[in-house]
CSV table of C-alpha atoms in Angstrom, one decimal:
chain,number,residue,atom,x,y,z
A,35,MET,CA,9.6,-22.8,6.6
A,36,ALA,CA,6.2,-23.5,6.0
A,37,THR,CA,5.2,-19.8,7.0
A,38,LEU,CA,7.9,-18.6,4.0
A,39,ILE,CA,6.3,-20.9,1.5
A,40,ILE,CA,2.7,-19.6,2.7
A,41,GLY,CA,4.1,-15.6,2.3
A,42,PHE,CA,5.7,-16.2,-1.2
A,43,LEU,CA,2.7,-17.8,-2.0
A,44,ILE,CA,0.3,-15.1,-1.0
A,45,GLY,CA,2.7,-12.2,-2.4
A,46,CYS,CA,2.6,-14.2,-6.2
A,47,ALA,CA,-1.4,-14.1,-5.8
A,48,PHE,CA,-1.2,-10.5,-4.3
A,49,GLY,CA,1.5,-8.9,-6.7
A,50,ALA,CA,-0.7,-10.9,-9.5
A,51,ILE,CA,-3.8,-9.2,-8.3
A,52,LEU,CA,-2.6,-5.7,-8.3
A,53,TYR,CA,-1.5,-5.9,-11.5
A,54,MET,CA,-3.9,-7.1,-13.3
A,55,GLY,CA,-6.8,-5.3,-11.3
A,56,GLY,CA,-4.7,-1.8,-12.7
A,57,ALA,CA,-3.3,-0.7,-9.2
A,58,THR,CA,-0.6,0.2,-10.5
A,59,SER,CA,-1.7,2.5,-13.5
A,60,TYR,CA,-1.0,5.9,-12.6
A,61,ARG,CA,-3.9,7.2,-14.7
A,62,ARG,CA,-5.7,4.8,-12.4
A,63,ILE,CA,-4.1,6.1,-9.2
A,64,LEU,CA,-4.3,9.7,-10.3
A,65,GLY,CA,-8.0,9.1,-11.6
A,66,THR,CA,-8.7,8.8,-8.1
A,67,LEU,CA,-7.4,10.7,-6.4
A,68,LEU,CA,-8.4,13.5,-8.6
A,69,LEU,CA,-12.1,12.5,-8.3
A,70,LYS,CA,-12.1,11.8,-11.7
A,71,ASP,CA,-12.3,8.2,-11.8
A,72,MET,CA,-12.9,5.9,-8.3
A,73,TRP,CA,-11.7,2.5,-10.0
A,74,ILE,CA,-8.9,2.1,-7.0
A,75,ILE,CA,-10.9,3.2,-4.4
A,76,LYS,CA,-13.8,0.8,-5.2
A,77,LEU,CA,-11.4,-2.0,-5.8
A,78,MET,CA,-10.5,-0.9,-2.0
A,79,MET,CA,-13.7,-0.7,-0.6
A,80,THR,CA,-14.8,-3.9,-2.2
A,81,ALA,CA,-11.2,-5.6,-1.1
A,82,ILE,CA,-12.0,-4.0,2.9
A,83,GLY,CA,-15.5,-5.3,3.1
A,84,VAL,CA,-15.1,-8.8,1.6
A,85,GLY,CA,-12.1,-8.7,4.5
A,86,SER,CA,-13.9,-7.5,7.5
A,87,LEU,CA,-16.5,-9.7,7.0
A,88,GLY,CA,-14.5,-12.8,6.8
A,89,ILE,CA,-11.8,-11.5,8.8
A,90,TYR,CA,-14.9,-11.2,12.0
A,91,LEU,CA,-16.4,-14.7,10.7
A,92,LEU,CA,-13.2,-16.3,11.6
A,93,ASP,CA,-12.6,-14.2,14.4
A,94,MET,CA,-15.8,-15.7,15.7
A,95,GLY,CA,-14.3,-19.4,15.3
A,96,GLY,CA,-11.2,-17.8,17.1
A,97,LEU,CA,-9.3,-18.8,13.5
A,98,ALA,CA,-8.4,-14.8,13.2
A,99,ASN,CA,-4.3,-14.0,13.3
A,100,MET,CA,-5.3,-10.0,14.3
A,101,SER,CA,-2.3,-7.7,14.1
A,102,VAL,CA,-3.7,-4.3,14.8
A,103,LYS,CA,-1.9,-1.1,14.8
A,104,PRO,CA,-1.5,0.3,17.6
A,105,ALA,CA,-3.6,4.0,17.6
A,106,TYR,CA,-0.4,7.0,19.1
A,107,LEU,CA,-2.5,9.8,17.0
A,108,TRP,CA,0.3,12.6,16.6
A,109,GLY,CA,2.4,9.8,14.5
A,110,ILE,CA,0.1,8.4,12.2
A,111,ALA,CA,-1.4,11.9,11.2
A,112,ALA,CA,2.1,13.6,10.5
A,113,GLY,CA,2.7,10.1,8.9
A,114,GLY,CA,-0.3,9.8,6.8
A,115,ALA,CA,0.2,13.2,5.8
A,116,ILE,CA,3.5,12.8,4.5
A,117,PHE,CA,2.5,9.4,3.3
A,118,GLY,CA,-0.1,10.6,0.8
A,119,ILE,CA,1.9,13.7,-0.4
A,120,GLY,CA,4.4,11.3,-2.2
A,121,TRP,CA,1.9,8.8,-2.7
A,122,ALA,CA,0.1,11.6,-5.6
A,123,VAL,CA,3.9,13.0,-6.7
A,124,ALA,CA,5.1,9.3,-7.0
A,125,GLY,CA,2.2,7.8,-8.1
A,126,TYR,CA,3.0,3.9,-6.5
A,127,CYS,CA,1.9,3.4,-3.0
A,128,PRO,CA,5.1,0.8,-1.7
A,129,GLY,CA,3.3,-2.4,-2.1
A,130,THR,CA,2.3,-1.1,-6.5
A,131,CYS,CA,6.2,0.5,-6.7
A,132,VAL,CA,7.4,-3.7,-5.8
A,133,VAL,CA,5.1,-4.1,-8.4
A,134,GLY,CA,5.1,-1.9,-11.0
A,135,SER,CA,8.9,-2.1,-10.4
A,136,ALA,CA,8.3,-5.9,-11.9
A,137,GLU,CA,6.6,-4.6,-14.7
A,138,GLY,CA,9.7,-3.0,-15.6
A,139,LYS,CA,8.5,0.4,-15.4
A,140,LYS,CA,11.2,2.6,-14.5
A,141,ASP,CA,9.6,5.4,-12.7
A,142,ALA,CA,8.6,3.0,-10.4
A,143,ILE,CA,11.8,1.4,-9.6
A,144,PHE,CA,12.9,5.2,-9.0
A,145,THR,CA,10.2,4.9,-5.9
A,146,LEU,CA,11.3,2.1,-5.5
A,147,LEU,CA,14.8,3.2,-4.6
A,148,GLY,CA,13.4,6.1,-3.2
A,149,ALA,CA,11.3,3.9,-0.5
A,150,LEU,CA,14.5,2.4,0.6
A,151,ALA,CA,15.9,5.7,0.8
A,152,GLY,CA,13.0,6.8,3.2
A,153,ALA,CA,13.0,3.8,5.6
A,154,PHE,CA,17.2,4.7,5.9
A,155,LEU,CA,16.1,8.3,7.2
A,156,PHE,CA,13.5,6.9,9.5
A,157,SER,CA,15.6,5.2,10.9
A,158,LEU,CA,18.3,7.6,11.5
A,159,ALA,CA,15.4,10.3,12.9
A,160,PHE,CA,13.8,6.8,14.5
A,161,PRO,CA,14.9,8.0,18.0
A,162,PHE,CA,13.7,12.1,17.9
A,163,LEU,CA,9.8,10.5,16.1
A,164,GLU,CA,9.3,8.0,19.0
A,165,SER,CA,9.6,10.6,22.0
A,166,THR,CA,8.1,13.4,19.9
A,167,LEU,CA,5.3,12.0,17.9
A,168,ILE,CA,4.5,8.0,18.7
A,169,GLN,CA,5.1,8.0,22.6
A,170,PRO,CA,2.3,10.7,23.4
A,171,ALA,CA,-0.9,10.0,23.0
A,172,ASN,CA,-0.6,5.9,22.6
A,173,PHE,CA,-4.1,4.5,22.6
A,174,GLY,CA,-2.8,1.3,21.7
A,175,ALA,CA,-4.2,-1.2,19.8
A,176,VAL,CA,-7.6,-0.3,20.2
A,177,THR,CA,-10.5,-1.5,17.4
A,178,LEU,CA,-14.1,-0.7,16.6
A,179,GLU,CA,-15.5,-3.7,18.9
A,180,SER,CA,-13.1,-3.2,21.5
A,181,LEU,CA,-13.6,0.6,21.8
A,182,LEU,CA,-17.5,0.2,21.2
A,183,GLY,CA,-17.4,-3.2,23.7
A,184,ILE,CA,-19.6,-4.8,20.7
A,185,ASN,CA,-19.0,-8.5,19.3
A,186,GLY,CA,-17.0,-7.2,15.9
A,187,ILE,CA,-19.3,-9.2,13.9
A,188,TYR,CA,-22.0,-6.9,14.4
A,189,ILE,CA,-20.1,-4.1,13.5
A,190,ALA,CA,-17.9,-5.5,10.6
A,191,LEU,CA,-21.6,-7.1,9.2
A,192,PRO,CA,-22.9,-3.4,8.7
A,193,PHE,CA,-20.1,-2.3,7.0
A,194,SER,CA,-19.1,-4.4,4.1
A,195,ILE,CA,-22.5,-4.0,3.5
A,196,ALA,CA,-22.1,-0.8,3.8
A,197,LEU,CA,-19.1,-0.2,2.2
A,198,LEU,CA,-19.4,-2.9,-0.7
A,199,PHE,CA,-23.2,-0.8,-1.5
A,200,LEU,CA,-20.9,2.3,-1.9
A,201,ALA,CA,-18.8,0.7,-4.4
A,202,PHE,CA,-21.1,-1.3,-6.4
A,203,PHE,CA,-24.4,1.2,-6.4
A,204,VAL,CA,-23.3,4.6,-5.5
A,205,LEU,CA,-20.2,5.5,-6.8
A,206,LYS,CA,-20.2,6.4,-10.8
A,207,ASP,CA,-16.9,5.5,-13.3
A,208,ARG,CA,-16.9,6.5,-16.0
A,209,TYR,CA,-14.2,3.9,-17.1
A,210,ASP,CA,-16.2,0.5,-16.6
B,280,MET,CA,-13.4,-5.6,-28.1
B,281,ASN,CA,-10.5,-4.1,-26.9
B,282,LYS,CA,-10.9,-3.8,-23.1
B,283,ASP,CA,-9.6,-0.7,-21.1
B,284,PHE,CA,-8.8,-3.3,-18.4
B,285,ILE,CA,-7.5,-7.5,-17.6
B,286,ILE,CA,-9.8,-7.4,-14.7
B,287,SER,CA,-12.3,-5.3,-13.3
B,288,TRP,CA,-11.8,-3.3,-10.4
B,289,LYS,CA,-15.0,-5.7,-9.3
B,290,ALA,CA,-13.3,-9.0,-8.8
B,291,ALA,CA,-9.6,-7.3,-8.4
B,292,GLY,CA,-11.7,-6.2,-4.5
B,293,ILE,CA,-13.3,-9.5,-3.9
B,294,SER,CA,-10.1,-11.4,-5.0
B,295,LEU,CA,-8.2,-9.3,-2.5
B,296,GLY,CA,-10.6,-9.1,-0.1
B,297,LEU,CA,-10.1,-13.1,-0.2
B,298,LEU,CA,-6.5,-13.2,-0.4
B,299,LEU,CA,-6.7,-11.6,2.5
B,300,ILE,CA,-9.1,-13.1,4.7
B,301,ILE,CA,-6.5,-16.6,3.6
B,302,ALA,CA,-3.7,-14.7,5.2
B,303,THR,CA,-5.3,-13.8,8.3
B,304,ALA,CA,-6.4,-17.7,8.8
B,305,LEU,CA,-3.1,-19.2,7.4
B,306,VAL,CA,0.0,-16.3,9.1
B,307,LYS,CA,-1.2,-13.1,9.8
B,308,PRO,CA,-2.7,-10.2,7.6
B,309,LEU,CA,-0.6,-8.1,4.6
B,310,GLY,CA,1.9,-5.4,5.1
B,311,VAL,CA,4.8,-4.6,2.5
B,312,SER,CA,6.0,-0.7,3.7
B,313,SER,CA,8.6,-2.9,7.4
B,314,GLN,CA,10.0,-5.5,4.7
B,315,PHE,CA,11.8,-1.9,3.2
B,316,VAL,CA,13.4,-1.3,6.7
B,317,VAL,CA,14.7,-5.2,7.3
B,318,THR,CA,16.1,-4.8,3.5
B,319,ASP,CA,18.0,-1.4,4.7
B,320,GLY,CA,19.0,-3.1,7.9
B,321,ILE,CA,20.0,-7.0,5.7
B,322,VAL,CA,22.0,-4.6,3.7
B,323,ALA,CA,23.4,-2.3,6.7
B,324,HIS,CA,24.7,-5.2,8.8
B,325,GLN,CA,26.5,-6.0,5.3
B,326,VAL,CA,28.2,-3.0,4.6
B,327,ALA,CA,28.5,-1.2,8.2
B,328,PRO,CA,27.9,-3.7,10.4
B,329,GLN,CA,28.7,-1.6,13.7
B,330,PHE,CA,26.5,1.6,12.6
B,331,ALA,CA,23.4,-0.7,12.0
B,332,GLU,CA,23.8,-2.3,15.1
B,333,SER,CA,24.5,0.8,17.3
B,334,ASN,CA,20.9,1.9,15.4
B,335,THR,CA,17.8,1.0,17.6
B,336,TYR,CA,15.1,0.4,14.3
B,337,LEU,CA,18.3,-1.7,12.1
B,338,SER,CA,19.2,-3.3,14.9
B,339,LYS,CA,16.1,-5.4,15.2
B,340,TYR,CA,16.6,-6.3,11.6
B,341,GLY,CA,19.3,-8.5,9.2
B,342,GLU,CA,21.1,-10.6,11.4
B,343,GLU,CA,23.1,-13.3,11.4
B,344,ASN,CA,20.4,-16.0,11.6
B,345,ASN,CA,17.6,-15.1,9.2
B,346,TRP,CA,18.7,-11.7,8.2
B,347,GLY,CA,15.1,-10.7,8.8
B,348,VAL,CA,13.5,-12.7,6.1
B,349,GLY,CA,10.5,-14.5,7.2
B,350,TYR,CA,6.9,-14.4,6.5
B,351,GLY,CA,6.7,-10.8,5.7
B,352,TRP,CA,9.8,-10.5,3.3
B,353,MET,CA,9.0,-13.8,1.4
B,354,LEU,CA,5.2,-11.9,0.9
B,355,VAL,CA,6.8,-8.9,-0.7
B,356,PHE,CA,9.0,-11.2,-2.4
B,357,GLY,CA,6.1,-12.6,-4.3
B,358,MET,CA,4.3,-9.8,-5.3
B,359,VAL,CA,7.7,-9.4,-7.5
B,360,VAL,CA,7.1,-12.6,-9.2
B,361,GLY,CA,3.8,-13.1,-9.2
B,362,GLY,CA,3.3,-9.0,-10.9
B,363,GLY,CA,6.2,-10.1,-12.8
B,364,VAL,CA,5.1,-13.4,-14.3
B,365,THR,CA,1.3,-11.8,-14.5
B,366,SER,CA,2.9,-8.8,-16.6
B,367,ILE,CA,4.5,-11.5,-19.3
B,368,LEU,CA,1.6,-13.0,-19.9
B,369,LEU,CA,-1.1,-11.0,-19.9
B,370,ARG,CA,1.0,-7.6,-21.7
B,371,ARG,CA,-0.9,-8.0,-24.7
B,372,ARG,CA,-3.9,-7.2,-22.5
B,373,GLN,CA,-2.2,-4.2,-20.4
B,374,PRO,CA,-4.6,-1.8,-21.2
B,375,GLN,CA,-1.8,1.1,-23.8
B,376,ALA,CA,-2.5,4.0,-21.8
B,377,ASP,CA,-1.1,1.8,-18.6
B,378,LYS,CA,2.7,0.8,-20.0
B,379,GLY,CA,5.6,2.1,-19.2
B,380,SER,CA,7.0,4.6,-17.3
B,381,MET,CA,5.9,7.4,-18.4
B,382,PRO,CA,2.4,8.2,-17.8
B,383,GLU,CA,0.4,10.4,-20.3
B,384,LEU,CA,-1.6,12.8,-17.8
B,385,TRP,CA,2.3,13.3,-16.6
B,386,LYS,CA,3.1,14.3,-19.5
B,387,ASN,CA,0.7,15.8,-20.9
B,388,THR,CA,1.4,18.5,-17.7
B,389,PHE,CA,5.0,18.4,-16.6
B,390,GLY,CA,6.3,17.5,-20.2
B,391,PRO,CA,8.3,14.4,-21.7
B,392,SER,CA,11.4,14.8,-19.7
B,393,GLN,CA,12.7,11.8,-18.3
B,394,THR,CA,14.6,12.9,-15.5
B,395,LYS,CA,11.6,15.2,-13.8
B,396,ARG,CA,9.3,12.3,-14.1
B,397,TYR,CA,12.0,9.7,-11.9
B,398,LEU,CA,12.9,12.5,-9.2
B,399,ALA,CA,9.5,13.3,-9.0
B,400,SER,CA,9.3,9.1,-8.4
B,401,PHE,CA,12.3,9.1,-6.6
B,402,PHE,CA,11.1,11.5,-3.4
B,403,GLY,CA,7.5,10.3,-3.9
B,404,GLY,CA,8.8,7.1,-3.1
B,405,VAL,CA,11.2,8.5,0.2
B,406,LEU,CA,8.1,10.0,1.6
B,407,LEU,CA,5.9,7.0,0.7
B,408,LEU,CA,8.2,5.1,3.3
B,409,PHE,CA,8.8,8.2,5.9
B,410,GLY,CA,5.4,8.9,6.2
B,411,ALA,CA,4.5,4.8,6.3
B,412,ARG,CA,7.3,3.4,9.0
B,413,LEU,CA,6.1,6.7,10.6
B,414,ALA,CA,2.3,6.2,10.9
B,415,GLY,CA,2.9,2.3,11.1
B,416,GLY,CA,1.9,0.9,7.7
B,417,CYS,CA,1.0,1.9,4.7
B,418,THR,CA,-2.2,1.0,2.0
B,419,SER,CA,-1.6,-2.8,2.5
B,420,GLY,CA,-0.9,-2.7,6.1
B,421,HIS,CA,-3.1,0.2,7.3
B,422,MET,CA,-5.9,0.4,4.2
B,423,ILE,CA,-7.0,-2.8,2.8
B,424,SER,CA,-5.7,-5.3,6.2
B,425,GLY,CA,-5.7,-2.6,9.7
B,426,ILE,CA,-9.4,-1.3,8.2
B,427,SER,CA,-11.2,-4.9,7.5
B,428,GLN,CA,-9.5,-5.5,11.2
B,429,LEU,CA,-12.0,-2.5,12.2
B,430,ALA,CA,-8.9,-0.5,13.9
B,431,LEU,CA,-8.7,2.3,14.6
B,432,SER,CA,-5.2,3.9,14.0
B,433,SER,CA,-6.4,2.6,9.9
B,434,PHE,CA,-9.6,4.3,10.1
B,435,ILE,CA,-7.1,7.2,10.8
B,436,PHE,CA,-4.4,6.4,8.4
B,437,GLY,CA,-6.9,6.3,6.0
B,438,VAL,CA,-8.8,9.5,6.3
B,439,ILE,CA,-5.7,11.7,6.8
B,440,THR,CA,-4.0,9.3,3.4
B,441,PHE,CA,-6.6,10.2,1.2
B,442,GLY,CA,-7.3,13.7,2.1
B,443,SER,CA,-3.5,14.9,2.3
B,444,ALA,CA,-3.1,12.9,-1.3
B,445,ILE,CA,-6.4,14.2,-2.7
B,446,LEU,CA,-5.0,17.5,-1.6
B,447,MET,CA,-1.4,17.0,-3.4
B,448,ALA,CA,-2.6,15.7,-6.5
B,449,LYS,CA,-5.3,18.8,-6.8
B,450,PHE,CA,-2.7,20.9,-6.0
B,451,LEU,CA,-0.1,19.6,-8.8
B,452,TYR,CA,-3.1,19.0,-11.9
B,453,ARG,CA,-4.7,23.0,-10.6
B,454,GLY,CA,-6.2,24.6,-13.4
B,455,ARG,CA,-4.8,21.9,-15.7
B,456,VAL,CA,-7.4,18.2,-15.6
């Protein structure tokens, strides 16, 4: 029960941040994908920069509940390519279409309905896709830490600094 | 002065990063896309239980005890509430260009037809979730949470997704912006 309440509260904050940060804005998303305005990529780089350092600091204390997804090359490559097309066409991703719908944006509601249909289509195609794209070339839940065999904090620290430096000092922004 | 945003990308990025750390410490990282399957599973179990049970993917969700409604589903439900409430409270401060269902950029290029915009939004949504489930995650689960955990799968997803999205956006707006 406590977990459900925590999930709900974290979700509330997540939704509020996405709305206030302009992540549900077609202008911002397409601006980034057209490489005219780097708003969304800088938001993501900052989140990952802060998140990565924090998670691996937690991990040093054994407090991080990691959830690393398996690296099955074909499925991830094909899925990512399909996802990218949908992202550019709709202007929303699964999370931002939920928040956009809550804002009352009708195009976001259509994306949400399409997403439910897409998830259903996937469940129909799953047995076929599992044997062709998901099972082969599956390297399991690999991280850079396990791959390089060094403590994750030594990767996360420079990685975070690099991302934050890129976001704050390198990428220019005409909306800033 | 009327700002072009409610909070800056810096403020949003830092708070999102902190939220991810809190989530990872308390339960697990953020993720959205699998909850669409959970929702489908709940509906399928109500409408066509035999079909739902026979499907390897849907049969995992929507069963009697908790219907698959756990931490992840509550998180997405919270997003509706959190996004909805802040949008009501802060609508006045939201830039005009970010309001409504017909983005200026889209309208200037593809015309004012709402049907066209909604059709594109719908089929975009179909591709989003088909792709996200095939890859095992989306912008939140793979890119934000996954790359933060230095997951190899998420780096691959991030590079390919951004590459494909940039190519598609450039194709849609070729010579028009």
